[in-house]
Amino acid sequence: MTGQLGSEICRMLGPIAVPLPRRVADLNQPSVVATAIEQLRPDAVINCAGWTAVDDAEAAPTECHAINTLAVGEIAKACNNIDATLVQMSTDYVFGADKNRSNPFSETDTPGPLSVYGFSKLAGEEAATTANRHLVIRTSGLYSAGEAGIVRGRNFADTMLSLANDHDVLRVVGDQQCTPSYVPHVAKGVLELLMLGRRGIFHVVNNNSTTWHGFANELFRLAEKTNSVAKITTDEYPTAAERPLYSVLATEKFGSTTGSPLPDWKVGLREYVQARNAQNVGSGETKCTQYS
């Protein structure tokens, strides 16, 4: 188990969690995964695995669909065979086709993906609903400090801090509105819904929204980085897969169900920097200054 969210959920659950190693949880071989599930007979299966390389999916739609959609259907069948709940992770990228959108998407809004990845995740949601007991979680822009420090490419926050070591000025897209979400907060939210026995689709993201440019600026402020962050448009940073200009997820349903929404995204980012500082102190590195 090496993914950010899956690892955090296992950490929170402790000894009652049974993480499947990659050799068993290979979604290219869904029958192997299904067999493992039926042998273990858990009360719930939390599927955090999937194809997450958004741009690469454009050149490999069949492979992406097999992992994000077909494999989910097989897992759903296995869950039905043992009467287990399937918790399927999804994404804000199931939205984006509405180019005039300016208010958060609710769970009942009609999806409209823009990319192969987005379509595969939407189809994966539909496959998950074939499980008699299912919980579909849409989240966005996951990041965490992890236990290995900064790893460029693992998540946006890590990548920005890594790039800051090599560049005085970083160019960051400033016209994509979303909600980057701190993994420990999301993991806690997922488990709350599971323990409450909820079913259906829920949006589990930090509260309020920003752009990637706004996120990077706040990250550097908290980490006391002096790098400049230049705002650019999506058109100035072309990618193989089209990104939503607006994919903010509404969280009222989650808040009313659990009693409170997840913290503001700035709170999550502050906790991320604090977690990194704790790691740095333990390793003897210089601690970053904190600002509230």
Short mmCIF file of C-alpha atoms in Angstrom, two decimals:
data_model
loop_
_atom_site.label_atom_id
_atom_site.label_comp_id
_atom_site.label_asym_id
_atom_site.label_seq_id
_atom_site.Cartn_x
_atom_site.Cartn_y
_atom_site.Cartn_z
CA MET A 1 0.00 0.00 0.00
CA THR A 2 1.92 3.08 -1.23
CA GLY A 3 -0.81 5.54 -2.25
CA GLN A 4 -1.32 8.65 -0.14
CA LEU A 5 -4.97 8.12 0.74
CA GLY A 6 -4.91 4.34 1.12
CA SER A 7 -1.87 4.53 3.36
CA GLU A 8 -3.49 7.17 5.57
CA ILE A 9 -6.74 5.22 5.88
CA CYS A 10 -4.81 2.11 6.90
CA ARG A 11 -2.86 4.15 9.45
CA MET A 12 -6.08 5.50 10.96
CA LEU A 13 -7.78 2.11 11.06
CA GLY A 14 -4.78 0.42 12.63
CA PRO A 15 -4.79 -3.37 13.04
CA ILE A 16 -8.32 -3.85 11.72
CA ALA A 17 -7.20 -2.74 8.24
CA VAL A 18 -5.85 -5.32 5.78
CA PRO A 19 -3.91 -3.49 3.05
CA LEU A 20 -3.53 -5.50 -0.13
CA PRO A 21 -0.01 -5.41 -1.62
CA ARG A 22 0.36 -4.37 -5.25
CA ARG A 23 0.99 -7.94 -6.42
CA VAL A 24 -2.49 -8.84 -5.14
CA ALA A 25 -4.25 -5.53 -5.78
CA ASP A 26 -3.19 -5.28 -9.43
CA LEU A 27 -6.26 -3.86 -11.14
CA ASN A 28 -4.93 -5.13 -14.46
CA GLN A 29 -5.88 -8.54 -13.04
CA PRO A 30 -9.24 -7.83 -11.39
CA SER A 31 -10.05 -11.52 -10.95
CA VAL A 32 -7.03 -11.84 -8.64
CA VAL A 33 -8.25 -8.86 -6.63
CA ALA A 34 -11.79 -10.28 -6.47
CA THR A 35 -10.49 -13.65 -5.27
CA ALA A 36 -8.45 -11.99 -2.52
CA ILE A 37 -11.50 -10.02 -1.40
CA GLU A 38 -13.70 -13.11 -1.24
CA GLN A 39 -11.04 -15.00 0.71
CA LEU A 40 -10.54 -12.20 3.24
CA ARG A 41 -14.29 -11.51 3.60
CA PRO A 42 -13.97 -7.96 4.96
CA ASP A 43 -16.94 -5.86 6.05
CA ALA A 44 -15.87 -3.14 3.62
CA VAL A 45 -13.52 -2.70 0.67
CA ILE A 46 -12.06 0.78 0.23
CA ASN A 47 -10.73 1.08 -3.32
CA CYS A 48 -8.18 3.90 -3.46
CA ALA A 49 -6.30 2.33 -6.37
CA GLY A 50 -6.66 3.39 -9.97
CA TRP A 51 -5.12 5.00 -13.02
CA THR A 52 -4.24 8.54 -11.93
CA ALA A 53 -1.92 9.70 -14.75
CA VAL A 54 -4.40 12.12 -16.29
CA ASP A 55 -2.35 13.09 -19.34
CA ASP A 56 -1.06 9.59 -20.07
CA ALA A 57 -4.64 8.33 -20.19
CA GLU A 58 -5.27 10.29 -23.38
CA ALA A 59 -2.91 7.95 -25.25
CA ALA A 60 -4.06 4.82 -23.41
CA PRO A 61 -7.86 5.01 -23.06
CA THR A 62 -8.38 1.25 -23.14
CA GLU A 63 -5.89 0.61 -20.36
CA CYS A 64 -7.27 3.47 -18.27
CA HIS A 65 -10.85 2.23 -18.72
CA ALA A 66 -9.84 -1.31 -17.74
CA ILE A 67 -8.38 -0.12 -14.43
CA ASN A 68 -10.78 2.68 -13.49
CA THR A 69 -14.00 1.08 -14.72
CA LEU A 70 -13.91 -2.63 -15.54
CA ALA A 71 -11.90 -3.57 -12.46
CA VAL A 72 -14.32 -1.65 -10.26
CA GLY A 73 -17.17 -3.73 -11.65
CA GLU A 74 -15.34 -6.93 -10.69
CA ILE A 75 -14.66 -5.60 -7.20
CA ALA A 76 -18.35 -4.73 -6.86
CA LYS A 77 -19.30 -8.31 -7.76
CA ALA A 78 -16.90 -9.66 -5.15
CA CYS A 79 -18.38 -7.32 -2.54
CA ASN A 80 -21.88 -8.57 -3.37
CA ASN A 81 -20.73 -12.17 -2.98
CA ILE A 82 -19.64 -11.53 0.61
CA ASP A 83 -22.14 -8.78 1.47
CA ALA A 84 -19.41 -6.16 1.90
CA THR A 85 -19.63 -2.41 1.40
CA LEU A 86 -17.66 -1.00 -1.52
CA VAL A 87 -16.14 2.44 -0.97
CA GLN A 88 -15.00 3.75 -4.35
CA MET A 89 -12.83 6.85 -4.64
CA SER A 90 -13.61 9.26 -7.45
CA THR A 91 -12.67 12.76 -8.54
CA ASP A 92 -13.79 16.31 -9.27
CA TYR A 93 -12.68 15.61 -12.86
CA VAL A 94 -16.08 14.03 -13.53
CA PHE A 95 -17.09 17.70 -13.96
CA GLY A 96 -15.75 20.46 -16.20
CA ALA A 97 -17.81 20.43 -19.38
CA ASP A 98 -19.90 23.35 -18.10
CA LYS A 99 -17.50 26.17 -19.01
CA ASN A 100 -19.73 28.84 -17.45
CA ARG A 101 -19.97 27.21 -14.02
CA SER A 102 -19.23 29.45 -11.03
CA ASN A 103 -20.94 27.71 -8.09
CA PRO A 104 -19.91 24.40 -6.46
CA PHE A 105 -21.18 21.13 -7.91
CA SER A 106 -23.51 19.11 -5.71
CA GLU A 107 -23.76 15.33 -5.67
CA THR A 108 -26.96 15.55 -7.75
CA ASP A 109 -25.53 17.76 -10.51
CA THR A 110 -25.11 16.10 -13.90
CA PRO A 111 -21.44 15.21 -14.51
CA GLY A 112 -19.62 16.27 -17.64
CA PRO A 113 -16.01 15.07 -17.90
CA LEU A 114 -13.46 16.58 -20.28
CA SER A 115 -10.79 13.88 -20.36
CA VAL A 116 -10.33 10.15 -20.81
CA TYR A 117 -9.45 9.98 -17.13
CA GLY A 118 -12.60 11.85 -16.13
CA PHE A 119 -14.83 9.64 -18.26
CA SER A 120 -13.19 6.49 -16.86
CA LYS A 121 -13.75 7.64 -13.28
CA LEU A 122 -17.38 8.51 -13.99
CA ALA A 123 -17.90 5.06 -15.50
CA GLY A 124 -16.16 3.65 -12.43
CA GLU A 125 -18.71 5.39 -10.22
CA GLU A 126 -21.48 3.73 -12.21
CA ALA A 127 -19.74 0.35 -11.89
CA ALA A 128 -19.46 0.85 -8.14
CA THR A 129 -23.21 1.35 -7.84
CA THR A 130 -23.71 -2.28 -8.91
CA ALA A 131 -22.53 -3.17 -5.41
CA ASN A 132 -25.58 -3.57 -3.21
CA ARG A 133 -23.87 -1.50 -0.52
CA HIS A 134 -21.77 1.23 -2.07
CA LEU A 135 -20.30 4.58 -1.09
CA VAL A 136 -18.78 6.75 -3.84
CA ILE A 137 -16.42 9.48 -2.63
CA ARG A 138 -15.48 12.37 -4.89
CA THR A 139 -12.45 14.32 -3.77
CA SER A 140 -9.93 16.73 -5.29
CA GLY A 141 -6.24 17.62 -5.46
CA LEU A 142 -4.99 15.26 -2.76
CA TYR A 143 -1.71 16.03 -1.01
CA SER A 144 0.04 14.90 2.16
CA ALA A 145 3.44 15.12 3.82
CA GLY A 146 3.83 11.35 4.00
CA GLU A 147 6.71 9.78 5.86
CA ALA A 148 9.40 10.11 3.21
CA GLY A 149 9.58 13.90 2.96
CA ILE A 150 9.35 15.75 -0.34
CA VAL A 151 8.99 13.59 -3.43
CA ARG A 152 8.65 15.58 -6.63
CA GLY A 153 5.62 14.44 -8.58
CA ARG A 154 3.89 12.66 -5.69
CA ASN A 155 1.54 15.60 -5.18
CA PHE A 156 1.32 19.28 -6.09
CA ALA A 157 2.55 20.59 -2.73
CA ASP A 158 5.61 18.34 -2.70
CA THR A 159 6.36 19.24 -6.31
CA MET A 160 6.16 22.99 -5.65
CA LEU A 161 8.53 22.76 -2.67
CA SER A 162 10.93 20.63 -4.66
CA LEU A 163 10.90 23.02 -7.62
CA ALA A 164 11.43 25.94 -5.26
CA ASN A 165 14.90 24.59 -4.53
CA ASP A 166 15.89 25.03 -8.18
CA HIS A 167 13.88 28.02 -9.43
CA ASP A 168 13.47 31.57 -8.13
CA VAL A 169 10.29 32.07 -10.14
CA LEU A 170 7.66 29.39 -10.69
CA ARG A 171 4.88 29.67 -13.28
CA VAL A 172 1.61 28.26 -11.95
CA VAL A 173 -1.83 28.10 -13.53
CA GLY A 174 -4.20 30.62 -11.99
CA ASP A 175 -7.50 30.07 -13.81
CA GLN A 176 -8.47 26.58 -12.61
CA GLN A 177 -10.71 26.84 -9.54
CA CYS A 178 -10.77 23.75 -7.30
CA THR A 179 -10.25 22.58 -3.72
CA PRO A 180 -6.86 20.98 -3.00
CA SER A 181 -7.52 18.64 -0.08
CA TYR A 182 -5.29 17.40 2.73
CA VAL A 183 -5.21 13.61 2.83
CA PRO A 184 -5.59 13.13 6.63
CA HIS A 185 -8.75 15.27 6.55
CA VAL A 186 -10.19 13.34 3.60
CA ALA A 187 -9.31 9.96 5.13
CA LYS A 188 -11.08 10.92 8.36
CA GLY A 189 -14.12 12.03 6.37
CA VAL A 190 -14.27 8.80 4.39
CA LEU A 191 -14.13 6.72 7.56
CA GLU A 192 -16.80 8.85 9.24
CA LEU A 193 -19.21 8.16 6.39
CA LEU A 194 -18.35 4.47 6.38
CA MET A 195 -18.86 4.12 10.13
CA LEU A 196 -22.20 5.92 9.84
CA GLY A 197 -23.29 3.36 7.27
CA ARG A 198 -23.97 5.96 4.59
CA ARG A 199 -24.60 5.00 0.97
CA GLY A 200 -24.54 6.84 -2.35
CA ILE A 201 -22.31 9.69 -3.54
CA PHE A 202 -20.59 12.14 -1.20
CA HIS A 203 -18.16 14.99 -1.86
CA VAL A 204 -15.30 14.89 0.64
CA VAL A 205 -12.97 17.85 0.20
CA ASN A 206 -11.63 20.66 2.33
CA ASN A 207 -13.85 23.71 2.66
CA ASN A 208 -13.77 26.66 0.23
CA SER A 209 -11.68 26.84 -2.94
CA THR A 210 -8.66 28.39 -4.62
CA THR A 211 -6.56 28.15 -7.76
CA TRP A 212 -3.28 26.29 -8.08
CA HIS A 213 -1.59 29.70 -8.15
CA GLY A 214 -3.35 30.70 -4.93
CA PHE A 215 -2.44 27.38 -3.34
CA ALA A 216 1.24 27.74 -4.26
CA ASN A 217 1.36 31.30 -2.90
CA GLU A 218 -0.13 30.22 0.42
CA LEU A 219 2.21 27.22 0.59
CA PHE A 220 5.28 29.39 0.11
CA ARG A 221 4.02 31.91 2.67
CA LEU A 222 3.56 29.20 5.28
CA ALA A 223 6.90 27.57 4.48
CA GLU A 224 8.66 30.96 4.42
CA LYS A 225 9.83 30.53 0.83
CA THR A 226 10.93 33.67 -1.00
CA ASN A 227 10.24 32.34 -4.50
CA SER A 228 7.95 34.33 -6.76
CA VAL A 229 4.86 32.64 -8.19
CA ALA A 230 3.88 33.95 -11.61
CA LYS A 231 0.25 33.48 -12.58
CA ILE A 232 -0.33 31.93 -16.00
CA THR A 233 -3.40 30.71 -17.85
CA THR A 234 -4.33 27.16 -18.75
CA ASP A 235 -3.68 28.04 -22.40
CA GLU A 236 -0.11 28.97 -21.49
CA TYR A 237 0.46 25.54 -19.96
CA PRO A 238 -0.89 23.06 -22.53
CA THR A 239 -1.42 19.46 -21.44
CA ALA A 240 -2.56 16.34 -23.25
CA ALA A 241 -5.74 16.16 -21.17
CA GLU A 242 -8.06 19.12 -20.83
CA ARG A 243 -8.52 20.28 -17.22
CA PRO A 244 -11.71 21.77 -15.78
CA LEU A 245 -11.59 25.53 -15.29
CA TYR A 246 -14.07 25.07 -12.45
CA SER A 247 -14.50 21.82 -10.51
CA VAL A 248 -15.29 22.96 -6.96
CA LEU A 249 -17.32 20.35 -5.07
CA ALA A 250 -20.15 21.32 -2.73
CA THR A 251 -19.85 19.79 0.74
CA GLU A 252 -23.22 20.57 2.34
CA LYS A 253 -24.31 16.94 2.15
CA PHE A 254 -21.18 15.76 3.95
CA GLY A 255 -21.48 18.48 6.59
CA SER A 256 -25.13 17.79 7.35
CA THR A 257 -24.47 14.04 7.51
CA THR A 258 -21.43 14.11 9.79
CA GLY A 259 -22.21 17.25 11.76
CA SER A 260 -19.47 19.46 10.33
CA PRO A 261 -17.62 20.04 7.05
CA LEU A 262 -13.92 19.37 6.66
CA PRO A 263 -11.65 22.28 7.64
CA ASP A 264 -10.82 25.11 5.26
CA TRP A 265 -8.17 24.26 2.66
CA LYS A 266 -5.79 26.75 4.30
CA VAL A 267 -6.02 24.79 7.55
CA GLY A 268 -5.10 21.62 5.69
CA LEU A 269 -2.15 23.33 4.05
CA ARG A 270 -0.92 24.67 7.39
CA GLU A 271 -1.09 21.17 8.87
CA TYR A 272 0.86 19.86 5.88
CA VAL A 273 3.67 22.34 6.51
CA GLN A 274 3.61 21.54 10.23
CA ALA A 275 3.90 17.82 9.42
CA ARG A 276 6.87 18.54 7.17
CA ASN A 277 8.47 20.61 9.90
CA ALA A 278 8.08 17.75 12.35
CA GLN A 279 9.80 15.43 9.89
CA ASN A 280 12.61 17.93 9.35
CA VAL A 281 13.21 18.36 13.08
CA GLY A 282 13.37 14.60 13.49
CA SER A 283 15.94 14.35 10.71
CA GLY A 284 17.99 17.29 11.95
CA GLU A 285 17.04 19.60 9.07
CA THR A 286 16.18 23.28 9.52
CA LYS A 287 12.58 23.93 10.51
CA CYS A 288 10.44 26.29 8.43
CA THR A 289 8.88 29.31 10.10
CA GLN A 290 5.11 29.04 10.70
CA TYR A 291 2.61 31.85 10.21
CA SER A 292 -1.02 31.72 11.24
#
